[in-house]
CSV table of C-alpha atoms in Angstrom, one decimal:
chain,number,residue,atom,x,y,z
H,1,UNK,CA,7.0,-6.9,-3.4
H,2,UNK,CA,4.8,-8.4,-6.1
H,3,UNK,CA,3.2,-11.8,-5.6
H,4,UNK,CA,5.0,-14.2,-8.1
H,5,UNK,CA,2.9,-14.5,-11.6
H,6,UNK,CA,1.3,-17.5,-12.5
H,7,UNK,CA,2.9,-19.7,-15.8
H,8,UNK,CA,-0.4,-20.5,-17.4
H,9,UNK,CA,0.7,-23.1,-20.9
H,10,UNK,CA,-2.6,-23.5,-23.2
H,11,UNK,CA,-2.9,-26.1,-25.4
H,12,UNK,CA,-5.5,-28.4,-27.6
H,13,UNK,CA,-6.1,-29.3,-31.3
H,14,UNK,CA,-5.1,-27.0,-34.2
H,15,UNK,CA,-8.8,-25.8,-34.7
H,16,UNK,CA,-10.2,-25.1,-31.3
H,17,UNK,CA,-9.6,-21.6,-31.0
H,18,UNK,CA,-6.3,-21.0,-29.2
H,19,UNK,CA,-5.0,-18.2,-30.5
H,20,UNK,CA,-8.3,-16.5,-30.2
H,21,UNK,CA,-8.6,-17.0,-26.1
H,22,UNK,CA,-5.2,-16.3,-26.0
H,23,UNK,CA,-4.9,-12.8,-28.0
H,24,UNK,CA,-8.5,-11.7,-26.3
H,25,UNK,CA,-7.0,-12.4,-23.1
H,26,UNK,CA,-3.6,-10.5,-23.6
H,27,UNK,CA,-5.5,-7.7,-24.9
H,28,UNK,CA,-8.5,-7.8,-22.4
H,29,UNK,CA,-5.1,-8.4,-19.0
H,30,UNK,CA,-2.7,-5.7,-19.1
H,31,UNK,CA,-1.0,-8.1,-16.4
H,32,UNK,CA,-0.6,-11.2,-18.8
H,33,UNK,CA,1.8,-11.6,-21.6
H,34,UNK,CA,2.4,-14.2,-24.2
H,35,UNK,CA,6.1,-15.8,-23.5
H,36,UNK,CA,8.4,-15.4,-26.7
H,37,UNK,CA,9.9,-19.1,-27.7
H,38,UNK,CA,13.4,-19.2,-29.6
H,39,UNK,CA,13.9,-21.1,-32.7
H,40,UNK,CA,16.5,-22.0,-34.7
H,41,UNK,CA,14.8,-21.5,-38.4
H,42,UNK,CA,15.2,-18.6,-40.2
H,43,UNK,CA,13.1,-15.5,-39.4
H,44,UNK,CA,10.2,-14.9,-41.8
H,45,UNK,CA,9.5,-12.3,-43.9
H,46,UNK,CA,8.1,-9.5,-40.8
H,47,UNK,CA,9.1,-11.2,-37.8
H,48,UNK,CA,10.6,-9.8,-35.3
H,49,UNK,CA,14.3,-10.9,-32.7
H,50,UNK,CA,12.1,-10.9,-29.6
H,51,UNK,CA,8.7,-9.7,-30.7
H,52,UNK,CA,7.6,-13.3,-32.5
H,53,UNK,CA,10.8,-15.4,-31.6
H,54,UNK,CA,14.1,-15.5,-30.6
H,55,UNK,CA,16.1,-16.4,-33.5
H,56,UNK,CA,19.3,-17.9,-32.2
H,57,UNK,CA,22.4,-20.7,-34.1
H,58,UNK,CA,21.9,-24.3,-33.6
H,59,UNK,CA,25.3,-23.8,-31.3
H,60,UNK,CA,23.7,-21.1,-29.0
H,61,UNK,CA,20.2,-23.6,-29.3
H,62,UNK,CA,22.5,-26.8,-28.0
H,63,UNK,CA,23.9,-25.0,-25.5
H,64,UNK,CA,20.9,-24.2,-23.7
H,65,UNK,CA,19.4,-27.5,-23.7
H,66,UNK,CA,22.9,-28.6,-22.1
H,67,UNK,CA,22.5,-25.7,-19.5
H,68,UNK,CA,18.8,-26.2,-18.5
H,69,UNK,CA,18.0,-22.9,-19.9
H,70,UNK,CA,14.8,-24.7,-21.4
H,71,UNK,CA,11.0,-24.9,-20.0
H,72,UNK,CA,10.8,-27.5,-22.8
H,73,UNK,CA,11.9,-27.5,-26.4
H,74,UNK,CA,10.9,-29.5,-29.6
H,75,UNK,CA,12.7,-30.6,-32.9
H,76,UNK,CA,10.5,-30.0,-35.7
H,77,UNK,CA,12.6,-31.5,-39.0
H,78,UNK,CA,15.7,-29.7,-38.7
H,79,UNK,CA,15.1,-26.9,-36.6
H,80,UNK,CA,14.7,-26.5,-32.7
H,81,UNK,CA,11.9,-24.9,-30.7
H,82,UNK,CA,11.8,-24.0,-27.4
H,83,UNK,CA,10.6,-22.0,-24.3
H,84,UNK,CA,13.6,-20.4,-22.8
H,85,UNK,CA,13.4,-20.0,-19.0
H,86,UNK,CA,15.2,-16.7,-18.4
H,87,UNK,CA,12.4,-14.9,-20.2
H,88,UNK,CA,9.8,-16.4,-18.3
H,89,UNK,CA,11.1,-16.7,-15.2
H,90,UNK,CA,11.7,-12.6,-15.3
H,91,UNK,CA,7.8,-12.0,-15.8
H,92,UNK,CA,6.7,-13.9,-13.3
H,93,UNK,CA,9.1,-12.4,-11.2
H,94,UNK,CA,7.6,-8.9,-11.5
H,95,UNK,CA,3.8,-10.8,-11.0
H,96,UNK,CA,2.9,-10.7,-14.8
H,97,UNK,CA,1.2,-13.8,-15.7
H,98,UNK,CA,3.2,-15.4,-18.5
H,99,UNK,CA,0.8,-17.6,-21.3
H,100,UNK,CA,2.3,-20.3,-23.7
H,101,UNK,CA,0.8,-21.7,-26.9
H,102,UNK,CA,2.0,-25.5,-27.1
H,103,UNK,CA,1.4,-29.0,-27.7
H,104,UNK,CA,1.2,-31.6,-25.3
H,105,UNK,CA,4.7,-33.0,-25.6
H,106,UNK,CA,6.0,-29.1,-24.3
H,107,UNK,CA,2.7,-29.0,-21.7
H,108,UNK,CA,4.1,-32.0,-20.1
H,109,UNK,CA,7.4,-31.7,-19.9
H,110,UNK,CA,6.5,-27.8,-18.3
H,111,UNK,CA,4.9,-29.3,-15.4
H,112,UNK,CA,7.7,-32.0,-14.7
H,113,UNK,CA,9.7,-28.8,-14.5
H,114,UNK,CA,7.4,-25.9,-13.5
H,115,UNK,CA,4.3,-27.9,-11.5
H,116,UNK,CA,3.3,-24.8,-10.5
H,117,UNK,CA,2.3,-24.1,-14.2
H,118,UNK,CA,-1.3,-24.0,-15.0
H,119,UNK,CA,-2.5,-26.5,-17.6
H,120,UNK,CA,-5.2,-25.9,-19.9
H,121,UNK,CA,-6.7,-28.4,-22.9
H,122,UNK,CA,-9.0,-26.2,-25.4
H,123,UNK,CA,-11.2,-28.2,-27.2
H,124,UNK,CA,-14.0,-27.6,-29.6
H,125,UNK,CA,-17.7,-28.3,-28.8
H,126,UNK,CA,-17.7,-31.5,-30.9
H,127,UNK,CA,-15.4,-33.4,-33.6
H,128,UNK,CA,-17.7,-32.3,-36.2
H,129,UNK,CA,-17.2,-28.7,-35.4
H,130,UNK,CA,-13.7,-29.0,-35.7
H,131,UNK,CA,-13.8,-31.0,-39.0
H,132,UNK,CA,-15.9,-28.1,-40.1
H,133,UNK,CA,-13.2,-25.3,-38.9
H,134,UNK,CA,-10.8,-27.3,-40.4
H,135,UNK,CA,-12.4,-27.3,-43.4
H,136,UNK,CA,-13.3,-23.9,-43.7
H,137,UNK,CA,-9.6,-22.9,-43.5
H,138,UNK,CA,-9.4,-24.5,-47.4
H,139,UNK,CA,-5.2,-25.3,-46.5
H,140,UNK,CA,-5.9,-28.9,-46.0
H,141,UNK,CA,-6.7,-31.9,-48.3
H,142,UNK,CA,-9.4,-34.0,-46.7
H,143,UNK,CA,-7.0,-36.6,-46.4
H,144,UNK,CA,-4.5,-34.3,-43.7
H,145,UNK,CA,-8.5,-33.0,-42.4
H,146,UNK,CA,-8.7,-36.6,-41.2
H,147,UNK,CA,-5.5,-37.4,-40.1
H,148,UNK,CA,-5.6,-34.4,-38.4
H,149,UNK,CA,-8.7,-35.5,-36.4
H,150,UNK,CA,-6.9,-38.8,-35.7
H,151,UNK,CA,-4.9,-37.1,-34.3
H,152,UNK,CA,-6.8,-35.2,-32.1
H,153,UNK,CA,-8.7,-38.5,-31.1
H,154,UNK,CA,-5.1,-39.5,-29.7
H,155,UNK,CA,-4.4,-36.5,-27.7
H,156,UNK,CA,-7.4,-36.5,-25.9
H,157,UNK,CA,-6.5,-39.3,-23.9
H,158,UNK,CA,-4.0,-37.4,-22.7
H,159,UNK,CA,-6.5,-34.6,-21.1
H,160,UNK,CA,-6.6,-36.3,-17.4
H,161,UNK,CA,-2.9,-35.3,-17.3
H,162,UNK,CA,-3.9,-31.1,-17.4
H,163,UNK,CA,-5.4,-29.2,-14.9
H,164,UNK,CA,-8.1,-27.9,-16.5
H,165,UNK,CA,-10.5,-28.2,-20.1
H,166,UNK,CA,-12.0,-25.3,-21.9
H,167,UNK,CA,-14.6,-26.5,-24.2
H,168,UNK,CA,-14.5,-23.4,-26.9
H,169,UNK,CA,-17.9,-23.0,-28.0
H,170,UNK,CA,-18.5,-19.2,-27.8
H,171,UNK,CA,-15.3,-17.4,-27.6
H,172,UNK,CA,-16.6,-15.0,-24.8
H,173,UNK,CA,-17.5,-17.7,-23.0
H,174,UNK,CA,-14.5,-19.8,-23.0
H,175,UNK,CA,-12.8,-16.9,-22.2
H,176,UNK,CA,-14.6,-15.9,-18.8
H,177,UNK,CA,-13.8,-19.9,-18.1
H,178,UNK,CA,-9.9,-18.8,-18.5
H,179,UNK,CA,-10.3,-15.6,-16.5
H,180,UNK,CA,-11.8,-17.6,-13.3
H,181,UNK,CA,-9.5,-20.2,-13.8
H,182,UNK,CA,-6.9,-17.7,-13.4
H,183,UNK,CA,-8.3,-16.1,-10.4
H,184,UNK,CA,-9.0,-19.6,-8.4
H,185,UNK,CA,-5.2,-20.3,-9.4
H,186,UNK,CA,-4.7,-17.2,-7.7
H,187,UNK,CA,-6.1,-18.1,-4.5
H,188,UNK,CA,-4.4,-21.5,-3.9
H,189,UNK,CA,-3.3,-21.2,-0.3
H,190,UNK,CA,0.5,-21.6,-0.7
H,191,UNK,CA,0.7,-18.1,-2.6
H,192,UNK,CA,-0.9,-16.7,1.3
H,193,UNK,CA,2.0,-15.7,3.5
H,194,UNK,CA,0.9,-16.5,6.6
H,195,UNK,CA,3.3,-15.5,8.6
H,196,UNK,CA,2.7,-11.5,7.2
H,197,UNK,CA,-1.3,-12.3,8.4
H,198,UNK,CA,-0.2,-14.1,11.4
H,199,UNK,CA,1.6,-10.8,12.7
H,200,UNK,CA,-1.2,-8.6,10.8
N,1,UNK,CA,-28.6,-35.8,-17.8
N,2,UNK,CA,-27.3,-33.5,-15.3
N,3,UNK,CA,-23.6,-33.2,-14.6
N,4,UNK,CA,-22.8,-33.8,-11.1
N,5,UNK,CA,-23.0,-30.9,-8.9
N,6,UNK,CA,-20.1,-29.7,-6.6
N,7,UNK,CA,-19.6,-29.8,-2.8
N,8,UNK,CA,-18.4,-26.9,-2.1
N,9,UNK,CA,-17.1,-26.5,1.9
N,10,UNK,CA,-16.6,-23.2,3.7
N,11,UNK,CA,-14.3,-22.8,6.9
N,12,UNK,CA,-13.3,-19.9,8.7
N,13,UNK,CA,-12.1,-18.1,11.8
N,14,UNK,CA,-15.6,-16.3,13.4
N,15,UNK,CA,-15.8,-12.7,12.2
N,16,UNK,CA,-14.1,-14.1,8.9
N,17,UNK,CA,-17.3,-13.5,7.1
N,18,UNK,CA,-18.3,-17.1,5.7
N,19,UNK,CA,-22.2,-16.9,6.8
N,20,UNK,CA,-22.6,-13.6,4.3
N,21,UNK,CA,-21.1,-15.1,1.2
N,22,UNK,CA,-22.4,-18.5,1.9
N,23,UNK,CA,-25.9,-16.4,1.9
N,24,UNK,CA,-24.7,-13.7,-0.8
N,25,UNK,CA,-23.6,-17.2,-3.0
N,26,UNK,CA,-27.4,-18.9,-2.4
N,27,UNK,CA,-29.3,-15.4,-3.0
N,28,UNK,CA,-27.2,-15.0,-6.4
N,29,UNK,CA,-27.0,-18.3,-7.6
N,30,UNK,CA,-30.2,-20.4,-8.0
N,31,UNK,CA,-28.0,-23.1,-8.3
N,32,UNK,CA,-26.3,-23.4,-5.4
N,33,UNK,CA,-28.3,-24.8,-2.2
N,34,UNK,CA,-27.3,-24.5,1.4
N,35,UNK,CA,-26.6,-28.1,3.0
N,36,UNK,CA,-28.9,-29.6,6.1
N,37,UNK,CA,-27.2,-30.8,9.1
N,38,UNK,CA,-28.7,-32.9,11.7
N,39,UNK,CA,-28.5,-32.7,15.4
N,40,UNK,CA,-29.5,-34.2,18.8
N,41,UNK,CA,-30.2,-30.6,20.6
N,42,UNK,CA,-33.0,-29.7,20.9
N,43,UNK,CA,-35.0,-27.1,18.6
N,44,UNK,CA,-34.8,-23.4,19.8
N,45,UNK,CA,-37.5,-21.6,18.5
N,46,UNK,CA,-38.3,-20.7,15.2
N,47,UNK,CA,-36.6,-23.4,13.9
N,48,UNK,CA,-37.6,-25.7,11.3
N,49,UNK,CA,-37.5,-29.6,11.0
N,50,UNK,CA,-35.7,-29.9,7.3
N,51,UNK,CA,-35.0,-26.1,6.9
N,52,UNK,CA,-32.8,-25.3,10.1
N,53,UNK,CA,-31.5,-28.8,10.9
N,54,UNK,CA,-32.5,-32.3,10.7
N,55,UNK,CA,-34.1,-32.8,14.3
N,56,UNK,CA,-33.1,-36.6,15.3
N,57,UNK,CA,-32.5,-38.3,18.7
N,58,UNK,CA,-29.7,-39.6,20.0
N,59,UNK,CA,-30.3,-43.5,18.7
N,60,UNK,CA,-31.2,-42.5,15.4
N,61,UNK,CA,-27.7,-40.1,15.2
N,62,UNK,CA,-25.6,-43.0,16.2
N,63,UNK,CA,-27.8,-45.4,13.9
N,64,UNK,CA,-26.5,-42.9,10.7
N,65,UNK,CA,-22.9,-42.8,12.4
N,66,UNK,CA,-23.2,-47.1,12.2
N,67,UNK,CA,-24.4,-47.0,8.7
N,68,UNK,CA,-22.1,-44.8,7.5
N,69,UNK,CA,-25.1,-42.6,6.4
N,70,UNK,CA,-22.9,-39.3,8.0
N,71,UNK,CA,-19.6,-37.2,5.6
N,72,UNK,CA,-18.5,-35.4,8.5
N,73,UNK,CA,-20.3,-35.5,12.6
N,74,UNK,CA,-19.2,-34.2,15.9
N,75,UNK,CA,-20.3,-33.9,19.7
N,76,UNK,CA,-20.3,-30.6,20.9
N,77,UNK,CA,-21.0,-30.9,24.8
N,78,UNK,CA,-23.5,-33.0,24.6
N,79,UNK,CA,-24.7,-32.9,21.5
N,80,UNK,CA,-24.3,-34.5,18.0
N,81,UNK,CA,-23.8,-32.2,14.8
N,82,UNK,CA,-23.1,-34.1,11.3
N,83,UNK,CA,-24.1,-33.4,7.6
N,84,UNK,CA,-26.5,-36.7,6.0
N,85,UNK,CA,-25.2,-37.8,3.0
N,86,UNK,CA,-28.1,-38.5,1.5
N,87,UNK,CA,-29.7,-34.5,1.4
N,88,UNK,CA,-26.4,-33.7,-0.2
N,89,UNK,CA,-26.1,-36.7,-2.8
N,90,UNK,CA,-29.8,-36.0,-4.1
N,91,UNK,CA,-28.9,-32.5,-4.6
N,92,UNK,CA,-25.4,-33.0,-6.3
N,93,UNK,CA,-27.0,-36.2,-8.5
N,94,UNK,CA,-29.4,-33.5,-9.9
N,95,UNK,CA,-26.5,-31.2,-10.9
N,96,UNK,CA,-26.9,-28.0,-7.5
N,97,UNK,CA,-24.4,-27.5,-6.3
N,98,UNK,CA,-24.3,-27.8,-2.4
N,99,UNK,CA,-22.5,-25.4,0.5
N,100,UNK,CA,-21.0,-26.8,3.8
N,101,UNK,CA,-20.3,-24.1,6.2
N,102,UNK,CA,-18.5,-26.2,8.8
N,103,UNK,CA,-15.0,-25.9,10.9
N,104,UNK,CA,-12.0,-27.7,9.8
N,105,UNK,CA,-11.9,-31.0,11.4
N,106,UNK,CA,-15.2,-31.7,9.3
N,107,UNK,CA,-14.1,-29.9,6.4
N,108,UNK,CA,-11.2,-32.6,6.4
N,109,UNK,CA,-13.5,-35.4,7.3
N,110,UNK,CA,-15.4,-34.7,4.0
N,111,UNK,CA,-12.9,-34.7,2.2
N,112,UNK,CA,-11.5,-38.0,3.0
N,113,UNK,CA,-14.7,-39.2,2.4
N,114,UNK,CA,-15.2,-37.1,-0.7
N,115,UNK,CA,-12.1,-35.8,-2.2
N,116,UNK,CA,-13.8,-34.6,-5.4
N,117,UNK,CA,-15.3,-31.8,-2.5
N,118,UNK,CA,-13.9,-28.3,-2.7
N,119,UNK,CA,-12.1,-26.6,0.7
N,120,UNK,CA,-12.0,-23.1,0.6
N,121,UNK,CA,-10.8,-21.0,3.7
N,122,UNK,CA,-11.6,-18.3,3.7
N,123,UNK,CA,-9.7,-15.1,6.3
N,124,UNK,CA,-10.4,-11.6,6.8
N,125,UNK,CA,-7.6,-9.5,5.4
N,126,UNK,CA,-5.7,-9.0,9.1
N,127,UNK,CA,-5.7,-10.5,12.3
N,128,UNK,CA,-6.5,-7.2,13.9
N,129,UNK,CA,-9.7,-6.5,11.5
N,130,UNK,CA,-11.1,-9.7,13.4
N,131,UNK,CA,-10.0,-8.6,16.7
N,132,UNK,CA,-12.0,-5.2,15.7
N,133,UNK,CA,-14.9,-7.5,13.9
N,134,UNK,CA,-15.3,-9.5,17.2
N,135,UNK,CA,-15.1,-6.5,19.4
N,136,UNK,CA,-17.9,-4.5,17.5
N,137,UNK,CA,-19.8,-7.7,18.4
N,138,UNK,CA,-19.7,-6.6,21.8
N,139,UNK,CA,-20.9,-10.3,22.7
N,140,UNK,CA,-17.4,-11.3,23.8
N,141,UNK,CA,-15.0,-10.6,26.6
N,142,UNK,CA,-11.6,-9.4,25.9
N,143,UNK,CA,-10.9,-13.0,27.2
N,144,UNK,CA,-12.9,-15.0,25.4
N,145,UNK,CA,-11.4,-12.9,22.0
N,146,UNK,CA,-8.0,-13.4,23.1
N,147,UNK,CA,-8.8,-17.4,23.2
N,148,UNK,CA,-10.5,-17.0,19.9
N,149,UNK,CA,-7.2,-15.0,18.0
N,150,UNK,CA,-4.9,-17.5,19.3
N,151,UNK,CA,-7.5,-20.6,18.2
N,152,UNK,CA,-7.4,-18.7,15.0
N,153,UNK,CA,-3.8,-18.8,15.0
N,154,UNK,CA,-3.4,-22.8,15.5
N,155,UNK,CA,-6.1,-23.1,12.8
N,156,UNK,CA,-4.4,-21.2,10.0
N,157,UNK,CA,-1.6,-23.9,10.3
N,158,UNK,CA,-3.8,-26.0,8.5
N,159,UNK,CA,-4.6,-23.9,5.6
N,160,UNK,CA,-2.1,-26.2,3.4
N,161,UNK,CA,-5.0,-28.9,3.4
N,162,UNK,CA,-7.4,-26.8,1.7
N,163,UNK,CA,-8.1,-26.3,-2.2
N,164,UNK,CA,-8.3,-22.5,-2.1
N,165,UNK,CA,-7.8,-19.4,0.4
N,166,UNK,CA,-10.4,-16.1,0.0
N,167,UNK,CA,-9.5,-13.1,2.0
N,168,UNK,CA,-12.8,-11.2,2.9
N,169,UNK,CA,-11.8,-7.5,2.8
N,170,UNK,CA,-14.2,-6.5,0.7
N,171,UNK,CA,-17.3,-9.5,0.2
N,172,UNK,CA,-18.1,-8.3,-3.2
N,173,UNK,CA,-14.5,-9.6,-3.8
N,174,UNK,CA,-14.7,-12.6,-1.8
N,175,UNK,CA,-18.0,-13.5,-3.0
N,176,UNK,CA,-16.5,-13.2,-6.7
N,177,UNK,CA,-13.4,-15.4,-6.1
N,178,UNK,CA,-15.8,-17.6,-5.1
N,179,UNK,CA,-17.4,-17.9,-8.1
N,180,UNK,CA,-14.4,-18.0,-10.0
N,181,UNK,CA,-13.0,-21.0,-8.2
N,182,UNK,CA,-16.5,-22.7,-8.9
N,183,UNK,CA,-16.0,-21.9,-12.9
N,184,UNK,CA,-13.1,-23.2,-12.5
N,185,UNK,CA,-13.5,-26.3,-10.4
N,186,UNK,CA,-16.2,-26.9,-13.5
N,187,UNK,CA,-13.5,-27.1,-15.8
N,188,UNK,CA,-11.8,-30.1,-14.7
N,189,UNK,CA,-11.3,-32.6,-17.0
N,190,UNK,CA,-12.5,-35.7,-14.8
N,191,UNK,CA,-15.9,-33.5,-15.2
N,192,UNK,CA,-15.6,-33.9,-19.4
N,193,UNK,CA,-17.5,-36.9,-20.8
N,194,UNK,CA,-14.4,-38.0,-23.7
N,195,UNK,CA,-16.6,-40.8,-24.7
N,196,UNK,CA,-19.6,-38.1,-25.9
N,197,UNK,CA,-16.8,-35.9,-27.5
N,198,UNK,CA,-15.5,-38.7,-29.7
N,199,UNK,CA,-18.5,-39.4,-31.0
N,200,UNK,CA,-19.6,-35.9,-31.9
């Protein structure tokens, strides 16, 4: 029997490197995978039913919410986004550990359901760093740069309520601080079954 | 400034294997020193005043008890055992992180006391590895071992109260689930000075 996997959810400002820790760390754990969210906007040119998202109706979308079949789900102007729990629920089951990309809003309302979930806030070394990397990207005005950083000035007062912060300053770096964070999570003591040591 | 260090607390069934990765921990890790108990008994020899123990008398153990100056004390026989807080609060206000090898009703002691301290249990990977450990001892009866495995027994029922659980089957493993959960417990977010960040 595998041990169950953990539900690790990873988020932080647009800027702080993510996607990065989160693709290096699929590619570097054969045993974790990134959880596939379903949407109700229209698939892009290249994406993939299943690969990037499910695509489903607004119908199928309303019915899940009403059936609890959601981890957490969003509407972003007219469409719906959410994490559906069959999918996850089935990797964990096998002992894969399952990783989610999402804001705070979603990180929240995953550990109301799933408090098991591992919760991890990314951040940049300093503001100006991110400024910088948002700048770099040249797809913002300075006036979205700043309310972006606003933003993020808001969400950190939100940090206290996750279980863990990564401050992304090398890449290899923050990574290693994932991988051990996954490994303590690994030896909380109510994943031990002590009644298979106790008649070991 | 330094960030604080951690107080890290080891307990254990005997034959567990806590003393080697306690020392394997200090002999990697230049960071990490070994805590200092006191006692009332009497020095055996070769031991050092401030390097073994804390040699006191009796008054002066019950004066630190009064004052509040102990995290965790007990009387064995006739003797008093108990960790000063001062050693450890000079070592963790200049960021080293300090080690507690202690048994559990001290391990829970400190952490009323200090809940920010981290419990790890640590087991060897079956009950009949420690029978075998403590036979190849050859310093106990069959008795005395029976007592021991059914002491060990009761204890486990209080591994629920502890942060993290490390089986010792092999200590290279142990030893790096260790450090993992010390990465880790450095990631917290109560650790991360906001203030400093927003004004980066």
């Amino acid at each position: 029997m595998h041990k169950q996997g953990l539900l690790i959810v990873i988020s932080g400002p647009s800027g702080a490197g993510k996607g990065t820790i989160c693709q290096e760390l699929i590619k570097k754990n054969q045993n974790i995978c990134l959880s596939v969210s379903c949407t109700t906007r229209q698939p892009r040119t290249g994406e993939q039913h299943g690969v990037n998202y499910y695509f489903v109706s607004k119908l199928e979308f309303e019915e899940m919410i009403k059936n609890n079949k959601l981890l957490e789900y969003a509407k972003v102007y007219d469409n719906y986004y959410g994490t559906p729990i069959g999918y996850v629920e089935e990797k964990l089951n096998t002992g894969k550990d399952v990783i989610l990309e999402i804001d705070i809003q979603g990180a929240l309302q995953i550990k109301e359901k799933y408090p098991q979930g591992v919760l991890i806030f990314v951040v940049p070394p300093t503001l100006s760093t991110l400024r910088q990397r948002l700048a770099d990207r040249k797809t913002d005005s300075q006036e979205t740069i700043n309310k972006r950083l606003n933003c993020v000035c808001q969400e950190m007062t939100n940090i206290a309520k996750y279980d863990y912060l990564v401050v992304n300053d090398e890449v290899e770096k923050a990574l290693s601080q994932v991988e051990a964070i996954l490994i303590a999570e690994k030896c909380r003591p109510s994943r031990f079954d002590i009644n298979k040591f106790l008649e070991s």
